[in-house]
Coordinates of C-alpha atoms and ligand atoms in Angstrom, one line a residue:
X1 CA 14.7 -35.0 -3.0
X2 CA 14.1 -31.6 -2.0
X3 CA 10.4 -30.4 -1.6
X4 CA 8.3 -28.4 -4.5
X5 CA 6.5 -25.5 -4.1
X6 CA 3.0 -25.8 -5.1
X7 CA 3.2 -22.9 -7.3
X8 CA 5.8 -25.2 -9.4
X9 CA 3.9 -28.2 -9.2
X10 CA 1.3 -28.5 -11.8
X11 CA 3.9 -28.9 -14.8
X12 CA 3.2 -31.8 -17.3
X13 CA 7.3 -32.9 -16.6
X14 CA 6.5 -33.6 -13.4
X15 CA 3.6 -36.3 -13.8
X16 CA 4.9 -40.0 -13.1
X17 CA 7.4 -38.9 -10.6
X18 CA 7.5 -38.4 -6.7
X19 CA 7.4 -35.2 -5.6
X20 CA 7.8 -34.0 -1.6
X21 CA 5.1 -30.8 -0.6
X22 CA 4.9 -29.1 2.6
X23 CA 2.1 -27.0 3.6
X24 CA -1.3 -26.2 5.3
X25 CA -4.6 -28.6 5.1
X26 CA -7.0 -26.6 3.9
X27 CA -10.3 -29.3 3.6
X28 CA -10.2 -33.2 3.9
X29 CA -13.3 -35.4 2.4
X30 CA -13.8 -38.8 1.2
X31 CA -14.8 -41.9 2.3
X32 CA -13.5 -45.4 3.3
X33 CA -12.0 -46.6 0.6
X34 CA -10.3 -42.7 -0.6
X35 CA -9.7 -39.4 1.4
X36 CA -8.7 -35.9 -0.7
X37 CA -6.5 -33.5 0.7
X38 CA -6.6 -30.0 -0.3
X39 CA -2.8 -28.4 0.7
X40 CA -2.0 -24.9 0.3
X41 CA 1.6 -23.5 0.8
X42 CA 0.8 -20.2 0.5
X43 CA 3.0 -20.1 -2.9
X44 CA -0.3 -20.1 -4.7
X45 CA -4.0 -19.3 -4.6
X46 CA -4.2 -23.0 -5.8
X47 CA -4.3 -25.9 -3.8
X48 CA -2.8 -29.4 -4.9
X49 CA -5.2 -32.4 -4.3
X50 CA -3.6 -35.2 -2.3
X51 CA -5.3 -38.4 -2.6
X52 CA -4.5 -41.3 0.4
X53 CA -5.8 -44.8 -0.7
X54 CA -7.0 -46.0 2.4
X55 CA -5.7 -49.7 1.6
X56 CA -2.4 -48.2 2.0
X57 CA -3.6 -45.5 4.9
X58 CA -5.8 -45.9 8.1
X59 CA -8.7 -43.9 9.7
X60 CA -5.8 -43.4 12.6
X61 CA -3.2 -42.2 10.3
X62 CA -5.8 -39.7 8.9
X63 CA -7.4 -38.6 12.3
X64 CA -4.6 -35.6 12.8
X65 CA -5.1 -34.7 8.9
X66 CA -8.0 -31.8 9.7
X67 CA -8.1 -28.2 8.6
X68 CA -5.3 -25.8 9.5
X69 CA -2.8 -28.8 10.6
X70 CA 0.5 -28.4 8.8
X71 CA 2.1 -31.7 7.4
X72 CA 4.3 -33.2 4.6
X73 CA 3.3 -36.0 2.0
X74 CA 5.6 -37.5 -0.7
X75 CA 3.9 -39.1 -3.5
X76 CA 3.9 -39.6 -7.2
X77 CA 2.6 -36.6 -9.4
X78 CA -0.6 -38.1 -11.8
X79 CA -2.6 -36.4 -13.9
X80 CA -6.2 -35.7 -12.1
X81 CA -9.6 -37.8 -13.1
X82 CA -11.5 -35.1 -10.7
X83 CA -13.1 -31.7 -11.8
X84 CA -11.1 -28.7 -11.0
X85 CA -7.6 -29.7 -10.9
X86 CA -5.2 -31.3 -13.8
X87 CA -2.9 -33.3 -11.0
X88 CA -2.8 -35.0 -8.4
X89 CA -0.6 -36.4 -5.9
X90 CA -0.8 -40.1 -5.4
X91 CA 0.5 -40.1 -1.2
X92 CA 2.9 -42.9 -0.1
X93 CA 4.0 -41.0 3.0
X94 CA 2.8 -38.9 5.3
X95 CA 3.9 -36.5 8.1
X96 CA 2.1 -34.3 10.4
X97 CA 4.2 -31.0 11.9
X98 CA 1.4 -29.6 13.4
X99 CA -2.1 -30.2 14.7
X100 CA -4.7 -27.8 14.5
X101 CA -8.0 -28.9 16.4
X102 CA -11.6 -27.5 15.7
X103 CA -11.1 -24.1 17.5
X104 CA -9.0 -23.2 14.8
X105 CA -10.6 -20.0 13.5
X106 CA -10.2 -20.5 9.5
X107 CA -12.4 -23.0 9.3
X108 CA -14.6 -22.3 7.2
X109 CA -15.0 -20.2 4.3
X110 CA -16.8 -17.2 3.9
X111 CA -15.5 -15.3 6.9
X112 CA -16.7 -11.8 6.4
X113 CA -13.8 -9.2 6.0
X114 CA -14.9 -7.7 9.6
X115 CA -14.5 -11.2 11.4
X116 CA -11.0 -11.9 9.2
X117 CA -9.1 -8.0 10.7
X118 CA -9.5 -10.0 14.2
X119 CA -7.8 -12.5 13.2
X120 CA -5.4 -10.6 11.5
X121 CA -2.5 -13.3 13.0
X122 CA -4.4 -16.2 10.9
X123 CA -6.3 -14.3 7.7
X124 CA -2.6 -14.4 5.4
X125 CA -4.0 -18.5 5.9
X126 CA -7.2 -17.6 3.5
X127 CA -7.1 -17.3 0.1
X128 CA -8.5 -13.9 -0.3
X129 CA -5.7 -12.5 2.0
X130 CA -2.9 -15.2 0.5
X131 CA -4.0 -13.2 -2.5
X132 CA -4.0 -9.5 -1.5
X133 CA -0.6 -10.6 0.0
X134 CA 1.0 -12.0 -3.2
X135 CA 0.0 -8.7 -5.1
X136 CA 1.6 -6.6 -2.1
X137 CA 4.8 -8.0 -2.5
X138 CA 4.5 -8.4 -6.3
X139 CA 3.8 -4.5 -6.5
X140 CA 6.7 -3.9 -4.0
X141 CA 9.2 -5.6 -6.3
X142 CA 7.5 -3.9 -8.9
X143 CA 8.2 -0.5 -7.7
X144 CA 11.9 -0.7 -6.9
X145 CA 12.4 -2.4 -10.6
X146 CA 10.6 0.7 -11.9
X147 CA 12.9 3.1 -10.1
X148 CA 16.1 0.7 -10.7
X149 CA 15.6 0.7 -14.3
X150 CA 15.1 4.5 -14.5
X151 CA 18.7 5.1 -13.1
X152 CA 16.8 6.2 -9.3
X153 CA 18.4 5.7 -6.2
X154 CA 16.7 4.2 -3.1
X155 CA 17.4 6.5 -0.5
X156 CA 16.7 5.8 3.1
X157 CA 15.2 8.8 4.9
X158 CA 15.1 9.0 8.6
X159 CA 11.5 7.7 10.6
X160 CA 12.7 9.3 13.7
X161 CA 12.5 13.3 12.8
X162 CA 12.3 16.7 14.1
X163 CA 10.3 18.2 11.5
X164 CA 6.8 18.5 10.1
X165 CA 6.7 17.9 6.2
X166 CA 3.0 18.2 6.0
X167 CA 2.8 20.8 9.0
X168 CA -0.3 19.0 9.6
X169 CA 0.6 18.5 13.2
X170 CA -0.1 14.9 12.9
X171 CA 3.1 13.4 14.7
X172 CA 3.3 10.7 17.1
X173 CA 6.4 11.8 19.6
X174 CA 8.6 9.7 20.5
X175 CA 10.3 10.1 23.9
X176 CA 12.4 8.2 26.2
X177 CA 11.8 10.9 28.5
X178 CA 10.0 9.3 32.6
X179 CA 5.9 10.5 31.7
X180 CA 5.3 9.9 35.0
X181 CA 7.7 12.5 36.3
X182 CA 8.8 14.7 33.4
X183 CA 11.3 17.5 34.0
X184 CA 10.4 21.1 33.7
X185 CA 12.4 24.2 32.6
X186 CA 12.3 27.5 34.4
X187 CA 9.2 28.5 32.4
X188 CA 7.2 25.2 33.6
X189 CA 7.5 23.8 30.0
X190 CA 8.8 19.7 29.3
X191 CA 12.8 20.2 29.2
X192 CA 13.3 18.2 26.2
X193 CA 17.0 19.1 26.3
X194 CA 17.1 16.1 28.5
X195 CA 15.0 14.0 26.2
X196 CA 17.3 11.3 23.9
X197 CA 17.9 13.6 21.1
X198 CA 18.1 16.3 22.9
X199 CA 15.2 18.0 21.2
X200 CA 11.1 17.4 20.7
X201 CA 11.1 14.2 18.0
X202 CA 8.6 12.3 16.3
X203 CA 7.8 9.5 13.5
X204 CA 7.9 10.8 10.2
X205 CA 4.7 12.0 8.1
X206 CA 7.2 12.1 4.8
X207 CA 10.5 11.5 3.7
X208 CA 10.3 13.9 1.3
X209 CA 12.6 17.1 2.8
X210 CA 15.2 14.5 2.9
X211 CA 14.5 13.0 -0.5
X212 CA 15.0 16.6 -2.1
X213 CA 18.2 16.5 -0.3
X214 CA 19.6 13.4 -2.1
X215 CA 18.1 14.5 -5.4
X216 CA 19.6 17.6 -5.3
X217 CA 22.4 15.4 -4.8
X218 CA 22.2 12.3 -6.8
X219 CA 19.6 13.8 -9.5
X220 CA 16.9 11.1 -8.8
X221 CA 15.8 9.3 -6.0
X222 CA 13.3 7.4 -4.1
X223 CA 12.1 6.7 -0.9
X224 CA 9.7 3.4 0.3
X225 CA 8.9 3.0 4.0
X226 CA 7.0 3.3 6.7
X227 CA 5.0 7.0 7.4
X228 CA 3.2 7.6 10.5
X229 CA 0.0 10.1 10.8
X230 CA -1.6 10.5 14.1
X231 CA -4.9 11.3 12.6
X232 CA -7.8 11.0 14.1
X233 CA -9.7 9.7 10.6
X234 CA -11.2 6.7 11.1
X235 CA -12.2 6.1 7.3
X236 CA -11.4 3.0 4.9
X237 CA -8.5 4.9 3.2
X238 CA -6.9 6.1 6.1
X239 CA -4.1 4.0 8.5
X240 CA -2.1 5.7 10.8
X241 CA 1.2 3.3 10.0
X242 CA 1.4 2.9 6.0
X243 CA 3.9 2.8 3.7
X244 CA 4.8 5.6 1.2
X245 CA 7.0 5.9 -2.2
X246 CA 8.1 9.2 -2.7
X247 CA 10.4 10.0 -5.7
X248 CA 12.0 13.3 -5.9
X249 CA 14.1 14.4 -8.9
X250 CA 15.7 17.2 -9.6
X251 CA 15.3 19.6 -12.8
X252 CA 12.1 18.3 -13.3
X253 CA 8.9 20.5 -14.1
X254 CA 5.5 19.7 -12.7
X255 CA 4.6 18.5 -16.5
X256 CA 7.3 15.9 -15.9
X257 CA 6.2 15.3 -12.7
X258 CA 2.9 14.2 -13.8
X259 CA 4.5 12.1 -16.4
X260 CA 6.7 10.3 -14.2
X261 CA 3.4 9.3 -12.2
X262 CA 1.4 8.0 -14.8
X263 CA 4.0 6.4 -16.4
X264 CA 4.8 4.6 -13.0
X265 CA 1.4 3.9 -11.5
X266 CA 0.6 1.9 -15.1
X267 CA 3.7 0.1 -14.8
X268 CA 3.0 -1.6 -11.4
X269 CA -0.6 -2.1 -13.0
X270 CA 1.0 -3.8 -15.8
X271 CA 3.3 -6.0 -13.9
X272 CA 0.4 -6.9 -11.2
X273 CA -1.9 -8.1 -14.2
X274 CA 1.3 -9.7 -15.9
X275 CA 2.5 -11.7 -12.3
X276 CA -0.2 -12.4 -10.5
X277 CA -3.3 -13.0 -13.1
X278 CA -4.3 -15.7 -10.6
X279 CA -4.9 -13.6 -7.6
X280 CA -6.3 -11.0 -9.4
X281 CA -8.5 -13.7 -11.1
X282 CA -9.8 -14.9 -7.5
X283 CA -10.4 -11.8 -6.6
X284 CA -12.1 -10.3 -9.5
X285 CA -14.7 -13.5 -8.9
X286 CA -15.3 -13.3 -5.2
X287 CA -15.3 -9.8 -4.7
X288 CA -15.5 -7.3 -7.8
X289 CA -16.2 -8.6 -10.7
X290 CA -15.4 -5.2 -12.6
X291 CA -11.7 -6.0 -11.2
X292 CA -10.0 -6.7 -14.4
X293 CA -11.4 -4.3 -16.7
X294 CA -10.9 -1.2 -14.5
X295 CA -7.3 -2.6 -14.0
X296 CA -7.0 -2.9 -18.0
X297 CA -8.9 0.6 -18.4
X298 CA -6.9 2.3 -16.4
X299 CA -3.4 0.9 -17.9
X300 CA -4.9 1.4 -21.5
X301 CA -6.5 5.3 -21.2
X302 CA -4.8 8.6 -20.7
X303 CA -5.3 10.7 -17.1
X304 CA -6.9 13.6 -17.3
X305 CA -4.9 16.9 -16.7
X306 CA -7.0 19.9 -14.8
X307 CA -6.6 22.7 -12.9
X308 CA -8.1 23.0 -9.2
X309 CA -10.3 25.9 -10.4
X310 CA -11.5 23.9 -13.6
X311 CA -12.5 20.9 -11.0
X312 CA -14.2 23.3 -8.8
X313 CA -16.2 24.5 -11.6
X314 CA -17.3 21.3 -12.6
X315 CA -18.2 20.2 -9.4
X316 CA -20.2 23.4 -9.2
X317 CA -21.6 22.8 -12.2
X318 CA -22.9 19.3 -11.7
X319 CA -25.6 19.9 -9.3
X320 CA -25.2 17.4 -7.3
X321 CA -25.9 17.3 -3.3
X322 CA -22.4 17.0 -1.6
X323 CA -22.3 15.9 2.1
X324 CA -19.3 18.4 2.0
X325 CA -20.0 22.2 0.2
X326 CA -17.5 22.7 -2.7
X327 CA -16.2 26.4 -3.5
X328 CA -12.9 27.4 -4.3
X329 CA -10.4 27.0 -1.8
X330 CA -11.8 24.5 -0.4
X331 CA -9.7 21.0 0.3
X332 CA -11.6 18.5 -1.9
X333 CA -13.1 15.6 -0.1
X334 CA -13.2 12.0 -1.2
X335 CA -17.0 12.6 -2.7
X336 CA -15.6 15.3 -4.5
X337 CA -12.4 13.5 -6.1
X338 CA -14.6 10.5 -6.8
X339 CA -17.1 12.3 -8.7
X340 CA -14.5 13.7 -10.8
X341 CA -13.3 10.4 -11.6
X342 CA -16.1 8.2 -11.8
X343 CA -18.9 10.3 -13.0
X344 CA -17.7 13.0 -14.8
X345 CA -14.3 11.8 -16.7
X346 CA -14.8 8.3 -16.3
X347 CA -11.1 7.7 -16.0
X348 CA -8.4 8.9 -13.7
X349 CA -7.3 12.8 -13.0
X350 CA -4.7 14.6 -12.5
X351 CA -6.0 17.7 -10.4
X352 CA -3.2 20.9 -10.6
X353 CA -2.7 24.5 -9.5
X354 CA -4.3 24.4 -6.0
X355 CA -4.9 27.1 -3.9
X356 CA -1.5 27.4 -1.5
X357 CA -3.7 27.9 1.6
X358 CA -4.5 23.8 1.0
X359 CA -1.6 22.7 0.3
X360 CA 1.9 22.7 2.1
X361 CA 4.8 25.0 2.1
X362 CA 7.3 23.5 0.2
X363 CA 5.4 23.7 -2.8
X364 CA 6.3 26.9 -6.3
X365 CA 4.3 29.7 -6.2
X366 CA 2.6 29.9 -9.4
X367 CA 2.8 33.4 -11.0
X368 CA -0.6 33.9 -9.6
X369 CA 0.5 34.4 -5.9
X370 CA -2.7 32.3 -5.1
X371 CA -2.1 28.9 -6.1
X372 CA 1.0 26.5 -6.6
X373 CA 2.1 23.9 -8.6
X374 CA 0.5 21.1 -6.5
X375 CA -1.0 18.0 -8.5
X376 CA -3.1 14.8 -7.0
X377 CA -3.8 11.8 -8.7
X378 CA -7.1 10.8 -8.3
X379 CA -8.6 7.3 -8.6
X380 CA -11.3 5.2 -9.0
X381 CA -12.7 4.0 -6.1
X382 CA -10.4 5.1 -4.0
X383 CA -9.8 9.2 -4.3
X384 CA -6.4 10.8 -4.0
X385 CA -3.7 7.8 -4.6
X386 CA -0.5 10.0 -5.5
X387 CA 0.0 13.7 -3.8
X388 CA 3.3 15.9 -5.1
X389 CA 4.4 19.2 -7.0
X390 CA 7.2 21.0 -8.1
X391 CA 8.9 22.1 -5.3
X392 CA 9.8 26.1 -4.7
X393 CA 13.6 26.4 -4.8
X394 CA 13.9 30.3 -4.6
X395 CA 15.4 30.9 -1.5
X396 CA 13.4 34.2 -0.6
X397 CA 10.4 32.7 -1.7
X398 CA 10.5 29.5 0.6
X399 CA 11.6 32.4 3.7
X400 CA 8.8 34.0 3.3
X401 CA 6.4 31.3 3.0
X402 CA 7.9 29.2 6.3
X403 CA 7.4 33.2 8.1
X404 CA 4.3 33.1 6.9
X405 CA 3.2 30.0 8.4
X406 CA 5.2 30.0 11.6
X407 CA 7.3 26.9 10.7
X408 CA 10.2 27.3 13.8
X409 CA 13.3 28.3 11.4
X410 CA 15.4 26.8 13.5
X411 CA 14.0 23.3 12.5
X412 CA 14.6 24.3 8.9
X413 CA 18.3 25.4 8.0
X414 CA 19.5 22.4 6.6
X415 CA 16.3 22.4 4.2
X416 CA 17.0 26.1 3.2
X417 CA 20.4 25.3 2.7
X418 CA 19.6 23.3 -0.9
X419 CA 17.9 26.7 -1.9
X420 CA 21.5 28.6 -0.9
X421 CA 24.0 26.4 -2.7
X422 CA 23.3 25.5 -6.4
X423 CA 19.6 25.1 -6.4
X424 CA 17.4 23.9 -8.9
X425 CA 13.8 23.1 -10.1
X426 CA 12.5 20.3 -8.5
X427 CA 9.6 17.9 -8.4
X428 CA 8.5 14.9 -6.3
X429 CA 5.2 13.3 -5.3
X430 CA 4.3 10.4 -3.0
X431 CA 2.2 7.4 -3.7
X432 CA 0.2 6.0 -0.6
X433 CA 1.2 1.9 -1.3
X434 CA -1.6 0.8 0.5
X435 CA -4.2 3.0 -1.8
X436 CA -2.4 1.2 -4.6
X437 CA -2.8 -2.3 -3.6
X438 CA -6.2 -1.3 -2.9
X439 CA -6.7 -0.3 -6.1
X440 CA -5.0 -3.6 -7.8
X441 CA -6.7 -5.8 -5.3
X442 CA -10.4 -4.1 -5.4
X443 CA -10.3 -4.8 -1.6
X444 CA -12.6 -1.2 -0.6
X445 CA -11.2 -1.5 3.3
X446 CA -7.2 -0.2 3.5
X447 CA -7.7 -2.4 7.0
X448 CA -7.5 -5.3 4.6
X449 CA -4.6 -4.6 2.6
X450 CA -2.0 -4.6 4.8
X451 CA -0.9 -7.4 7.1
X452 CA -1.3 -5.6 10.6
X453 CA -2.8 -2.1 10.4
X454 CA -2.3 0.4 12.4
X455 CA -5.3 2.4 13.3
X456 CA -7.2 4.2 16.1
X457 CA -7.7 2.5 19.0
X458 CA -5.9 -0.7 17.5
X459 CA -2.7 -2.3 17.3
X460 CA -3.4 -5.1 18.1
X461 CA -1.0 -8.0 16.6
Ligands
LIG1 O1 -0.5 13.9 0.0 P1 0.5 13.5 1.0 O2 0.3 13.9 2.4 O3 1.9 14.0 0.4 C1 3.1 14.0 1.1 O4 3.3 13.4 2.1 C2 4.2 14.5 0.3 N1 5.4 14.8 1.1 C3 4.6 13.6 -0.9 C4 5.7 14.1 -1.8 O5 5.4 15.1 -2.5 N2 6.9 13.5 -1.7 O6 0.6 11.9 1.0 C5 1.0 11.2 -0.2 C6 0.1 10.0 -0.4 C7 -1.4 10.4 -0.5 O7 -1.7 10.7 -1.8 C8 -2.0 9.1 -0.1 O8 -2.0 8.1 -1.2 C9 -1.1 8.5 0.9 O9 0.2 9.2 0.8 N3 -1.6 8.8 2.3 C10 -2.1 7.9 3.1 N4 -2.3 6.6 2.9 C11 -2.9 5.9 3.9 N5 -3.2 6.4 5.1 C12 -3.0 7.7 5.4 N6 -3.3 8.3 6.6 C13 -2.4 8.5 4.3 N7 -2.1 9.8 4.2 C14 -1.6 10.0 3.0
LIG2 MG1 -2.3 14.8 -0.2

């Protein structure tokens, strides 16, 4: 007999025969004459009830059988008297792994969220982040069967870099070079010729140059890893280590673009709601009971479409008191976004045509000379999810704009190159996946939404 998931176990062809379950003690009550087990496997939110007849079991064999200790029990599968299950397993043996004695910190429930990120090494142990961790990697698989069944390639772009995507300035270096006694050119500057690449390198902010590289290649691609912003911004949207998708395909128009977004955002909706109705269910109870129906509105309504300059107007318009003042060419803040979305349109927008001086440098010149063909999807709740645009592949254009900006050329060429040999129109965007689960999970803190995050002042774990 090998040993059933929980997640497998409450299926009527199971009842009347013995079954073998591993897992975590999550509470033990009773009395002398029964005891109740509830074990959790981390398969499912739910927890199977095993019941020990204490004619069969002692106090002593029970003593070890205390929250957080890790054991296996094989009994036959019954159909539940009690409220709140529909089996049961009748236990005829029992083995503890692993103790866990009353300093262990899941205890109780009803840890607040703050208390949970420090114990970050034990919260995947409660059911809230059991859940949030379920729809993670249910939106994960999600996303590459989107891609996969579009004909997209997963390409793997480099995390150690030598360029800026964003030219935000937001890198963390990485070096092998002594800090302690760093060598020095003639003009008293760090010799990074001596560093391990031979040049100044940091973590990736995008894979995105690269991506237009294989999709000017391959025709359509995507990227999913790990990005790295040494930002200073200390907000609940913001980690400094989270992980982006970022498809880029060539011959595609902005309009297309936008399609390709909406059409992909509602699909890992769609298969979140469709796989893991049970975590979303626990969540919608405990923490945002409007969970569901935005999750359904969302899938079921249109985005709006809008210019920059339209949104500007409207925010001008509303009279309402911004912390932040709104004009045009200014870079929207979350309390702008949001009102969009949540006040105004009541659904999610697709903001377009921003001024260039906002966005970056990669992105087509509209015919304007003042704004490009930039578009952000912004969400309920949570602001700016998905960031992209058509991309400008006229070689003289893209000069001029990396001159303008002082982008070192040198770092460049290879970029350039795709605008020399055979370019084409070209769109991409990238999806924060955190933002995502936090708008599937209704969790409000991006702290809580991935397993170890990465922020200012803390990495810990
Ligand atoms: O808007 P961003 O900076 O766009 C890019 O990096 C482009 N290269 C994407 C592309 O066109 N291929 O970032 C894209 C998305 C944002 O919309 C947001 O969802 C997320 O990445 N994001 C962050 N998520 C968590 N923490 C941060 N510090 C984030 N910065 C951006
Ligand atoms: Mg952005």
């Amino acid at each position: 007999m090998s040993h059933i998931k929980v997640v497998n176990i409450f299926s009527k062809e199971l009842i009347g025969h013995e079954v073998e379950v591993k897992g975590w003690v999550r509470t033990r009550r009773g009395n002398k004459y029964v005891q109740f087990v509830a074990l959790n496997d981390g398969s499912t939110i739910k927890n199977i009830q095993i019941v020990f007849d204490m004619e069969k079991f002692t106090d002593d064999d029970l003593r070890l059988v205390t929250t957080g200790a890790a054991i296996r029990v094989v009994g036959t599968l019954v159909e539940s008297m009690g409220k709140g299950q529909t089996v049961e397993v009748q236990a005829a043996e029992l083995e503890i792994y692993g103790t866990a004695d009353d300093t262990y910190p899941m205890q109780k429930k009803g840890h607040t969220l703050e208390f949970l990120r420090e114990k970050a090494h034990l919260r995947p142990r409660t059911n809230t982040f059991g859940a949030v961790l379920r729809i993670r990697s249910a939106l994960a698989f999600a996303i590459h069967r989107f891609f996969n069944e579009r004909g997209f390639f997963y390409l793997h772009t480099p995390l150690i870099t030598a360029s800026d995507c964003e030219g935000a300035g937001a890198m963390f270096q990485v070096t092998t070079l002594d800090l302690e006694n760093l060598p020095r050119n003639e003009e008293g500057k760090v010799d990074y010729t001596q560093d391990f690449f031979g040049k100044m390198t940091a973590l990736t902010v995008s894979g995105q140059l690269e991506g237009e590289l294989g999709a000017t290649a391959l025709g359509a691609i995507y990227t999913f890893g790990p990005t790295f912003r040494a930002e200073r911004s200390n907000t609940p949207r913001h980690l400094a280590e989270f992980w982006m998708i970022e498809p880029e395909v060539a011959f595609n128009t902005i309009a297309e673009n936008m399609d390709l977004a909406e059409e992909f955002i509602k699909y890992c909706i769609v298969h979140a709601l469709e796989h893991c109705a049970d975590d979303i269910a626990f969540l919608n109870d405990h923490f945002d009971n409007e969970l569901i129906e935005r999750l359904k509105f969302v899938v079921d309504n249109d985005f709006v479409r809008l210019p920059y300059t339209e949104g500007v107007k409207i925010l001008e318009a509303s009279g309402k008191k911004f912390e932040f003042p709104v004009y045009w060419g200014a870079d929207l803040q979350s309390e702008h976004e949001r009102y969009l979305v949540e006040e105004h349109f009541r659904r999610p927008v697709i903001l377009t045509d921003y001024p260039k001086e906002i966005k970056a440098f990669y992105m087509k010149m509209n015919d304007d000379g003042k704004t490009v063909r930039a578009m952000d999807v912004l969400f309920p709740k949570i602001g700016e999810i998905i960031g992209g645009s058509e991309r400008e592949e006229n070689y003289d254009k893209l000069l001029a704009r990396i001159e303008e900006l002082h982008i070192p050329m040198k770092d460049m060429w290879w970029y350039l190159d795709t605008r020399r040999f055979g370019t084409v129109p070209h769109s991409g965007f990238g999806l924060g996946f955190e933002r995502l689960v936090l708008f599937v999970t209704g969790m409000t803190n991006i702290r809580d939404v991935i397993p170890f995050p990465r922020t200012p002042n803390n990495a810990e774990f």
